[in-house]
Amino acid sequence: MESLVKDFSSVYREKRILLTGNTGFKGTWMTSWLRHLGAKVYGFSNEVPTDPSMYKLLKMEEGITQYWGDISDHDSLNNVISSVRPDFIFHFAAQALVGTSYEEPLQTISTNVMGGVNLLDLIKDYDENITVIFITSDKAYENVEQIWGYRECDRMGGKDIYSSSKGAIDILAKSFFTSFIKDNPNVKFGLARAGNVIGGGDWARDRIVVDAINAWSEGLNVKIRCPKATRPWQHVLEPLSGYLRLGQVLHEEKINIDDFCDFNFGPSVAVNQSVLELITDLSSVVLDSKINPFEITDDIPFNESQLLKLNCEKALLELCWESTLNYNETVEFTGLWYRTFLSGDLEKLVELTERQLVTYTEIAKKKGASWI
């Protein structure tokens, strides 16, 4: 684990770091990484969102201080922040599923918009030094199916409740920054967007990798709704390295903190495989049998974007950040994690999670990543 401790110039070592939404897929991976960096991690979530759960499988609660509460409850969030007095906040808490937003639009808006507003309101007058990384989504952009990636200056919007909630909180975050936060010398604020994240430990519904693993675990083939839809697939560690890099440069004031610092984090433009390609390649890592791993269906329960990718040139130019893994490495990382899970050996799963963190860091070092 020594190589991990040296990441990011040890900026996070011994720091008090609050993660909202820490029990989810990305939050659990971030918790694992920060613990390896020597941080004191505090979590704030309303529940463990899935069963199975990476958070439970890796026994995350044993190594952190966990608070339970609703991000849309202003007083509850305030009590946690007042108690922890964090050096950093990484805001992951969200209702993250498009399908659920159709079923529970008010809850989605309450969590994604008002939950985010609560955090913005609590940090705008914060009286101690703090760095806040506010995470939204690539779906915050108004998607017009353009063939080039969306840039930070493009319009926010959304045709469904989930996307519009992300677009709304993105706009509100910039408004809070312009109106209040930039005049508070104690607060360093950055906003991050990413999307189409895959990797071991995700069990959220209506996600193609999760659907595949669930089906294959029962000896079934997975039903694919939009086989030709392309996505810039990236491993979960990619955007997390971007969030950590953004936190580092803000904390060390290596970037103009008087500007609204918003960044996209995604893979290179060469990574844009179809759903069919992903499932075919993933099955070759996860499955031993030669059975057909998928079935194409026309049962589409809600509208899905066929094309959505990010332009990440700003992150490269201002943060010296770029993605580390190629497509094949992303599939290999993801497939091996789920293959180990399906084997039932949870001790090996813990070891593999740690090893993937180390391996990712080593690959980044070989490629000359600036945060090594």
Short mmCIF file of C-alpha atoms in Angstrom, two decimals:
data_model
loop_
_atom_site.label_atom_id
_atom_site.label_comp_id
_atom_site.label_asym_id
_atom_site.label_seq_id
_atom_site.Cartn_x
_atom_site.Cartn_y
_atom_site.Cartn_z
CA MET A 1 0.00 0.00 0.00
CA GLU A 2 3.03 2.30 0.21
CA SER A 3 2.57 3.61 -3.33
CA LEU A 4 -0.93 4.78 -2.46
CA VAL A 5 0.22 6.74 0.57
CA LYS A 6 2.48 8.84 -1.66
CA ASP A 7 -0.32 9.89 -4.01
CA PHE A 8 -1.38 13.53 -4.23
CA SER A 9 1.69 14.71 -2.27
CA SER A 10 0.08 13.31 0.90
CA VAL A 11 -2.36 16.22 0.83
CA TYR A 12 -5.09 14.06 2.35
CA ARG A 13 -3.06 12.38 5.09
CA GLU A 14 -4.60 12.97 8.54
CA LYS A 15 -7.18 15.35 7.08
CA ARG A 16 -10.80 15.19 8.23
CA ILE A 17 -12.80 14.36 5.12
CA LEU A 18 -16.58 14.25 4.98
CA LEU A 19 -18.18 12.23 2.19
CA THR A 20 -21.89 12.67 1.60
CA GLY A 21 -23.48 9.65 -0.05
CA ASN A 22 -20.51 7.55 1.05
CA THR A 23 -22.43 4.24 1.10
CA GLY A 24 -23.03 4.22 -2.65
CA PHE A 25 -20.84 2.79 -5.41
CA LYS A 26 -18.57 5.77 -6.01
CA GLY A 27 -18.67 6.81 -2.37
CA THR A 28 -17.42 3.41 -1.21
CA TRP A 29 -14.54 3.39 -3.68
CA MET A 30 -13.62 6.93 -2.59
CA THR A 31 -13.75 5.85 1.05
CA SER A 32 -11.37 2.97 0.29
CA TRP A 33 -8.94 5.26 -1.52
CA LEU A 34 -8.97 7.98 1.14
CA ARG A 35 -8.39 5.45 3.90
CA HIS A 36 -5.30 4.25 2.04
CA LEU A 37 -4.15 7.84 1.79
CA GLY A 38 -4.25 8.08 5.58
CA ALA A 39 -7.30 10.33 5.80
CA LYS A 40 -9.80 10.45 8.65
CA VAL A 41 -13.02 9.63 6.81
CA TYR A 42 -16.50 10.63 7.96
CA GLY A 43 -19.56 9.46 6.07
CA PHE A 44 -23.06 10.93 5.84
CA SER A 45 -25.79 8.90 4.14
CA ASN A 46 -29.44 8.11 4.64
CA GLU A 47 -29.08 4.38 3.94
CA VAL A 48 -27.10 1.64 2.27
CA PRO A 49 -28.78 1.85 -1.14
CA THR A 50 -28.39 -1.68 -2.51
CA ASP A 51 -28.24 -5.30 -1.49
CA PRO A 52 -25.61 -6.63 -2.16
CA SER A 53 -23.56 -3.59 -1.20
CA MET A 54 -19.85 -2.93 -1.62
CA TYR A 55 -20.05 -0.81 1.53
CA LYS A 56 -21.24 -3.81 3.55
CA LEU A 57 -19.09 -6.43 1.82
CA LEU A 58 -15.90 -4.49 2.58
CA LYS A 59 -17.11 -3.57 6.09
CA MET A 60 -16.51 0.12 5.47
CA GLU A 61 -18.23 1.23 8.65
CA GLU A 62 -15.48 -0.34 10.75
CA GLY A 63 -12.82 2.02 9.45
CA ILE A 64 -14.67 5.35 9.39
CA THR A 65 -17.06 7.47 11.44
CA GLN A 66 -20.51 7.00 9.97
CA TYR A 67 -23.42 9.44 10.38
CA TRP A 68 -26.91 8.62 9.17
CA GLY A 69 -29.29 11.27 7.92
CA ASP A 70 -31.04 12.85 4.94
CA ILE A 71 -29.09 15.35 2.83
CA SER A 72 -32.34 17.25 2.25
CA ASP A 73 -32.63 17.83 6.03
CA HIS A 74 -30.76 21.11 6.62
CA ASP A 75 -30.44 20.69 10.38
CA SER A 76 -29.18 17.12 10.14
CA LEU A 77 -26.46 18.06 7.66
CA ASN A 78 -25.55 21.13 9.70
CA ASN A 79 -25.12 19.04 12.84
CA VAL A 80 -22.73 16.68 11.07
CA ILE A 81 -20.62 19.44 9.55
CA SER A 82 -20.49 21.25 12.89
CA SER A 83 -19.39 18.05 14.62
CA VAL A 84 -16.79 16.94 12.07
CA ARG A 85 -15.37 20.38 11.14
CA PRO A 86 -14.00 18.81 7.95
CA ASP A 87 -10.95 19.93 6.01
CA PHE A 88 -12.54 18.56 2.82
CA ILE A 89 -16.07 17.70 1.73
CA PHE A 90 -16.76 15.48 -1.28
CA HIS A 91 -20.45 15.69 -2.12
CA PHE A 92 -21.67 12.45 -3.70
CA ALA A 93 -25.17 12.23 -2.16
CA ALA A 94 -27.82 11.94 -4.88
CA GLN A 95 -30.73 9.99 -6.25
CA ALA A 96 -28.68 8.71 -9.15
CA LEU A 97 -31.07 6.68 -11.30
CA VAL A 98 -33.03 7.92 -14.30
CA GLY A 99 -35.65 5.18 -13.87
CA THR A 100 -36.27 6.08 -10.23
CA SER A 101 -36.70 9.72 -11.18
CA TYR A 102 -39.75 8.71 -13.25
CA GLU A 103 -41.21 6.84 -10.28
CA GLU A 104 -40.25 9.32 -7.56
CA PRO A 105 -39.81 12.77 -9.13
CA LEU A 106 -40.35 14.75 -5.91
CA GLN A 107 -37.89 12.66 -3.95
CA THR A 108 -35.35 13.00 -6.77
CA ILE A 109 -35.70 16.78 -6.81
CA SER A 110 -35.60 16.99 -3.01
CA THR A 111 -32.38 14.99 -2.80
CA ASN A 112 -30.55 16.27 -5.85
CA VAL A 113 -31.61 19.91 -5.75
CA MET A 114 -32.52 20.81 -2.18
CA GLY A 115 -29.93 18.44 -0.72
CA GLY A 116 -27.26 20.18 -2.74
CA VAL A 117 -28.64 23.61 -1.86
CA ASN A 118 -28.45 22.71 1.83
CA LEU A 119 -24.75 22.00 1.52
CA LEU A 120 -24.14 25.16 -0.50
CA ASP A 121 -26.01 27.21 2.09
CA LEU A 122 -24.00 25.73 4.97
CA ILE A 123 -20.59 26.38 3.40
CA LYS A 124 -21.26 29.87 2.05
CA ASP A 125 -20.49 31.46 5.44
CA TYR A 126 -18.15 28.75 6.74
CA ASP A 127 -15.63 30.20 9.19
CA GLU A 128 -12.80 27.64 8.91
CA ASN A 129 -10.58 26.61 6.00
CA ILE A 130 -12.33 24.01 3.90
CA THR A 131 -12.14 22.59 0.37
CA VAL A 132 -15.41 21.40 -1.17
CA ILE A 133 -15.71 19.19 -4.26
CA PHE A 134 -19.32 19.28 -5.43
CA ILE A 135 -20.10 16.38 -7.76
CA THR A 136 -22.94 16.50 -10.26
CA SER A 137 -23.16 14.53 -13.53
CA ASP A 138 -22.58 14.59 -17.26
CA LYS A 139 -26.38 14.52 -17.54
CA ALA A 140 -26.46 18.08 -16.20
CA TYR A 141 -25.79 19.19 -19.78
CA GLU A 142 -28.68 19.74 -22.17
CA ASN A 143 -28.17 16.72 -24.38
CA VAL A 144 -28.75 17.44 -28.06
CA GLU A 145 -27.00 14.25 -29.19
CA GLN A 146 -24.03 16.22 -30.54
CA ILE A 147 -21.10 14.15 -31.79
CA TRP A 148 -18.46 16.19 -29.96
CA GLY A 149 -18.09 16.19 -26.21
CA TYR A 150 -19.83 18.71 -23.98
CA ARG A 151 -17.63 21.49 -22.60
CA GLU A 152 -17.94 23.32 -19.33
CA CYS A 153 -19.34 26.37 -21.13
CA ASP A 154 -22.21 24.42 -22.72
CA ARG A 155 -25.84 24.83 -21.65
CA MET A 156 -27.29 22.91 -18.70
CA GLY A 157 -30.66 21.20 -18.97
CA GLY A 158 -32.43 17.87 -19.13
CA LYS A 159 -35.45 16.13 -20.66
CA ASP A 160 -36.09 13.79 -17.71
CA ILE A 161 -36.38 14.58 -14.00
CA TYR A 162 -32.99 13.14 -13.10
CA SER A 163 -31.13 15.11 -15.78
CA SER A 164 -33.01 18.34 -15.07
CA SER A 165 -32.35 17.97 -11.33
CA LYS A 166 -28.64 17.72 -12.08
CA GLY A 167 -28.79 20.66 -14.47
CA ALA A 168 -30.65 22.70 -11.84
CA ILE A 169 -28.20 22.05 -9.01
CA ASP A 170 -25.30 22.72 -11.37
CA ILE A 171 -26.74 26.16 -12.14
CA LEU A 172 -27.50 26.81 -8.48
CA ALA A 173 -23.97 25.84 -7.45
CA LYS A 174 -22.55 28.46 -9.80
CA SER A 175 -25.06 31.01 -8.46
CA PHE A 176 -24.08 30.29 -4.84
CA PHE A 177 -20.41 30.55 -5.78
CA THR A 178 -20.88 33.88 -7.57
CA SER A 179 -23.17 35.35 -4.92
CA PHE A 180 -21.46 34.13 -1.74
CA ILE A 181 -18.69 31.56 -1.81
CA LYS A 182 -16.09 33.38 -3.88
CA ASP A 183 -16.11 36.20 -1.30
CA ASN A 184 -15.47 33.80 1.58
CA PRO A 185 -11.66 33.36 1.90
CA ASN A 186 -12.12 30.21 3.99
CA VAL A 187 -13.86 28.18 1.28
CA LYS A 188 -12.23 26.69 -1.83
CA PHE A 189 -14.92 25.31 -4.12
CA GLY A 190 -14.84 23.09 -7.19
CA LEU A 191 -17.54 21.33 -9.19
CA ALA A 192 -16.96 18.02 -10.99
CA ARG A 193 -18.93 16.11 -13.62
CA ALA A 194 -18.53 12.54 -14.85
CA GLY A 195 -20.73 9.82 -16.23
CA ASN A 196 -21.02 6.22 -17.44
CA VAL A 197 -18.85 4.93 -14.65
CA ILE A 198 -18.41 1.19 -14.33
CA GLY A 199 -16.40 -1.00 -11.98
CA GLY A 200 -16.74 -3.67 -9.36
CA GLY A 201 -19.16 -3.02 -6.53
CA ASP A 202 -22.04 -1.38 -8.37
CA TRP A 203 -25.49 -2.92 -7.85
CA ALA A 204 -27.78 -0.05 -8.79
CA ARG A 205 -30.67 -1.11 -10.99
CA ASP A 206 -31.09 -0.23 -14.66
CA ARG A 207 -27.35 -0.21 -15.24
CA ILE A 208 -26.16 -2.54 -17.94
CA VAL A 209 -23.17 -4.02 -16.10
CA VAL A 210 -25.26 -4.66 -12.99
CA ASP A 211 -28.05 -6.19 -15.07
CA ALA A 212 -25.48 -8.47 -16.70
CA ILE A 213 -23.91 -9.63 -13.43
CA ASN A 214 -27.31 -10.29 -11.87
CA ALA A 215 -28.43 -12.31 -14.88
CA TRP A 216 -25.19 -14.28 -15.23
CA SER A 217 -25.17 -15.12 -11.51
CA GLU A 218 -28.45 -16.97 -12.13
CA GLY A 219 -27.29 -18.67 -15.32
CA LEU A 220 -29.37 -16.37 -17.53
CA ASN A 221 -28.49 -14.07 -20.41
CA VAL A 222 -28.85 -10.34 -19.95
CA LYS A 223 -31.47 -8.40 -21.91
CA ILE A 224 -29.98 -5.50 -23.85
CA ARG A 225 -32.34 -2.64 -24.74
CA CYS A 226 -30.10 -0.42 -26.86
CA PRO A 227 -27.20 -2.53 -28.20
CA LYS A 228 -25.90 0.16 -30.56
CA ALA A 229 -25.93 2.95 -27.98
CA THR A 230 -22.36 4.10 -27.36
CA ARG A 231 -20.92 5.35 -24.11
CA PRO A 232 -17.47 6.62 -23.12
CA TRP A 233 -17.08 3.87 -20.51
CA GLN A 234 -14.68 4.66 -17.70
CA HIS A 235 -13.66 2.84 -14.56
CA VAL A 236 -14.87 4.36 -11.30
CA LEU A 237 -11.30 5.18 -10.23
CA GLU A 238 -10.88 7.55 -13.18
CA PRO A 239 -13.24 10.32 -12.06
CA LEU A 240 -12.26 9.74 -8.43
CA SER A 241 -8.65 10.53 -9.32
CA GLY A 242 -9.97 13.69 -10.97
CA TYR A 243 -11.94 14.69 -7.87
CA LEU A 244 -8.89 14.09 -5.68
CA ARG A 245 -6.71 16.06 -8.10
CA LEU A 246 -9.18 18.95 -8.09
CA GLY A 247 -9.24 18.89 -4.29
CA GLN A 248 -5.45 18.97 -4.23
CA VAL A 249 -4.98 21.95 -6.55
CA LEU A 250 -7.72 23.93 -4.79
CA HIS A 251 -6.34 23.15 -1.35
CA GLU A 252 -2.81 24.11 -2.42
CA GLU A 253 -4.15 27.13 -4.36
CA LYS A 254 -2.49 26.01 -7.58
CA ILE A 255 -5.49 27.33 -9.49
CA ASN A 256 -7.37 30.63 -9.40
CA ILE A 257 -9.91 30.03 -6.63
CA ASP A 258 -11.72 33.28 -7.48
CA ASP A 259 -13.00 31.62 -10.65
CA PHE A 260 -15.81 29.07 -10.75
CA CYS A 261 -13.77 25.88 -10.99
CA ASP A 262 -15.90 23.33 -12.82
CA PHE A 263 -14.39 20.37 -14.65
CA ASN A 264 -15.40 17.36 -16.69
CA PHE A 265 -13.68 14.04 -15.98
CA GLY A 266 -13.94 11.32 -18.58
CA PRO A 267 -11.98 8.93 -20.80
CA SER A 268 -10.19 9.79 -24.01
CA VAL A 269 -12.30 10.32 -27.11
CA ALA A 270 -11.11 6.93 -28.39
CA VAL A 271 -13.12 5.16 -25.67
CA ASN A 272 -16.66 5.06 -27.02
CA GLN A 273 -17.74 1.45 -27.34
CA SER A 274 -21.30 0.23 -27.79
CA VAL A 275 -23.35 -1.52 -25.13
CA LEU A 276 -23.09 -4.72 -27.18
CA GLU A 277 -19.28 -4.50 -27.30
CA LEU A 278 -19.05 -3.89 -23.57
CA ILE A 279 -21.24 -6.85 -22.62
CA THR A 280 -19.45 -9.16 -25.06
CA ASP A 281 -16.02 -8.20 -23.70
CA LEU A 282 -17.13 -8.24 -20.06
CA SER A 283 -18.63 -11.72 -20.41
CA SER A 284 -15.28 -13.06 -21.62
CA VAL A 285 -13.72 -12.00 -18.30
CA VAL A 286 -16.54 -12.97 -15.96
CA LEU A 287 -17.88 -16.18 -17.48
CA ASP A 288 -16.21 -19.54 -18.10
CA SER A 289 -19.03 -20.97 -20.21
CA LYS A 290 -19.51 -20.24 -23.90
CA ILE A 291 -23.26 -19.65 -23.68
CA ASN A 292 -24.72 -16.58 -25.36
CA PRO A 293 -24.39 -13.91 -22.64
CA PHE A 294 -27.08 -11.55 -23.94
CA GLU A 295 -30.47 -11.20 -25.59
CA ILE A 296 -31.57 -8.09 -27.47
CA THR A 297 -35.01 -6.81 -26.52
CA ASP A 298 -37.23 -3.91 -27.58
CA ASP A 299 -38.62 -3.43 -24.05
CA ILE A 300 -37.51 0.14 -23.28
CA PRO A 301 -39.17 1.44 -20.06
CA PHE A 302 -37.96 5.04 -20.41
CA ASN A 303 -36.07 7.28 -22.80
CA GLU A 304 -32.30 6.83 -22.85
CA SER A 305 -29.71 9.01 -24.55
CA GLN A 306 -27.99 7.30 -27.46
CA LEU A 307 -24.95 9.57 -27.40
CA LEU A 308 -23.45 11.50 -24.50
CA LYS A 309 -19.79 12.26 -23.91
CA LEU A 310 -17.66 14.91 -22.27
CA ASN A 311 -14.86 17.11 -23.49
CA CYS A 312 -12.14 16.98 -20.80
CA GLU A 313 -9.58 19.36 -22.30
CA LYS A 314 -10.06 21.88 -19.48
CA ALA A 315 -9.06 19.26 -16.88
CA LEU A 316 -5.97 18.44 -18.94
CA LEU A 317 -4.96 22.07 -19.40
CA GLU A 318 -5.68 23.41 -15.91
CA LEU A 319 -5.29 20.34 -13.69
CA CYS A 320 -2.87 18.28 -15.79
CA TRP A 321 -5.38 15.43 -15.39
CA GLU A 322 -6.26 12.80 -17.94
CA SER A 323 -7.66 9.30 -17.76
CA THR A 324 -5.34 6.40 -16.96
CA LEU A 325 -6.96 3.16 -18.12
CA ASN A 326 -7.70 2.15 -21.68
CA TYR A 327 -10.93 0.36 -22.57
CA ASN A 328 -9.51 -3.16 -22.21
CA GLU A 329 -8.05 -2.37 -18.78
CA THR A 330 -11.40 -0.91 -17.70
CA VAL A 331 -13.21 -4.11 -18.70
CA GLU A 332 -10.54 -6.27 -17.04
CA PHE A 333 -10.71 -4.35 -13.74
CA THR A 334 -14.50 -4.53 -13.72
CA GLY A 335 -14.82 -8.16 -14.79
CA LEU A 336 -12.24 -9.49 -12.32
CA TRP A 337 -13.97 -7.77 -9.39
CA TYR A 338 -17.34 -9.31 -10.21
CA ARG A 339 -15.80 -12.69 -11.02
CA THR A 340 -14.22 -12.69 -7.56
CA PHE A 341 -17.52 -11.68 -5.99
CA LEU A 342 -19.37 -14.48 -7.74
CA SER A 343 -16.78 -16.95 -6.42
CA GLY A 344 -18.04 -16.19 -2.90
CA ASP A 345 -14.57 -15.56 -1.44
CA LEU A 346 -15.05 -12.23 0.37
CA GLU A 347 -11.50 -12.14 1.72
CA LYS A 348 -10.19 -12.26 -1.83
CA LEU A 349 -12.66 -9.51 -2.73
CA VAL A 350 -11.18 -7.20 -0.08
CA GLU A 351 -7.67 -8.03 -1.29
CA LEU A 352 -8.64 -7.45 -4.93
CA THR A 353 -10.16 -4.05 -4.15
CA GLU A 354 -6.91 -2.98 -2.49
CA ARG A 355 -4.84 -4.46 -5.31
CA GLN A 356 -6.85 -2.62 -7.95
CA LEU A 357 -6.23 0.66 -6.15
CA VAL A 358 -2.49 -0.09 -6.15
CA THR A 359 -2.47 -1.28 -9.76
CA TYR A 360 -4.38 1.78 -10.94
CA THR A 361 -1.86 4.02 -9.20
CA GLU A 362 1.07 2.12 -10.71
CA ILE A 363 -0.39 2.38 -14.22
CA ALA A 364 -0.92 6.11 -13.70
CA LYS A 365 2.69 6.47 -12.55
CA LYS A 366 4.00 4.69 -15.64
CA LYS A 367 1.94 7.03 -17.80
CA GLY A 368 3.29 10.08 -15.98
CA ALA A 369 0.13 11.19 -14.20
CA SER A 370 0.69 14.52 -12.46
CA TRP A 371 -0.82 13.38 -9.16
CA ILE A 372 1.83 10.72 -8.59
#
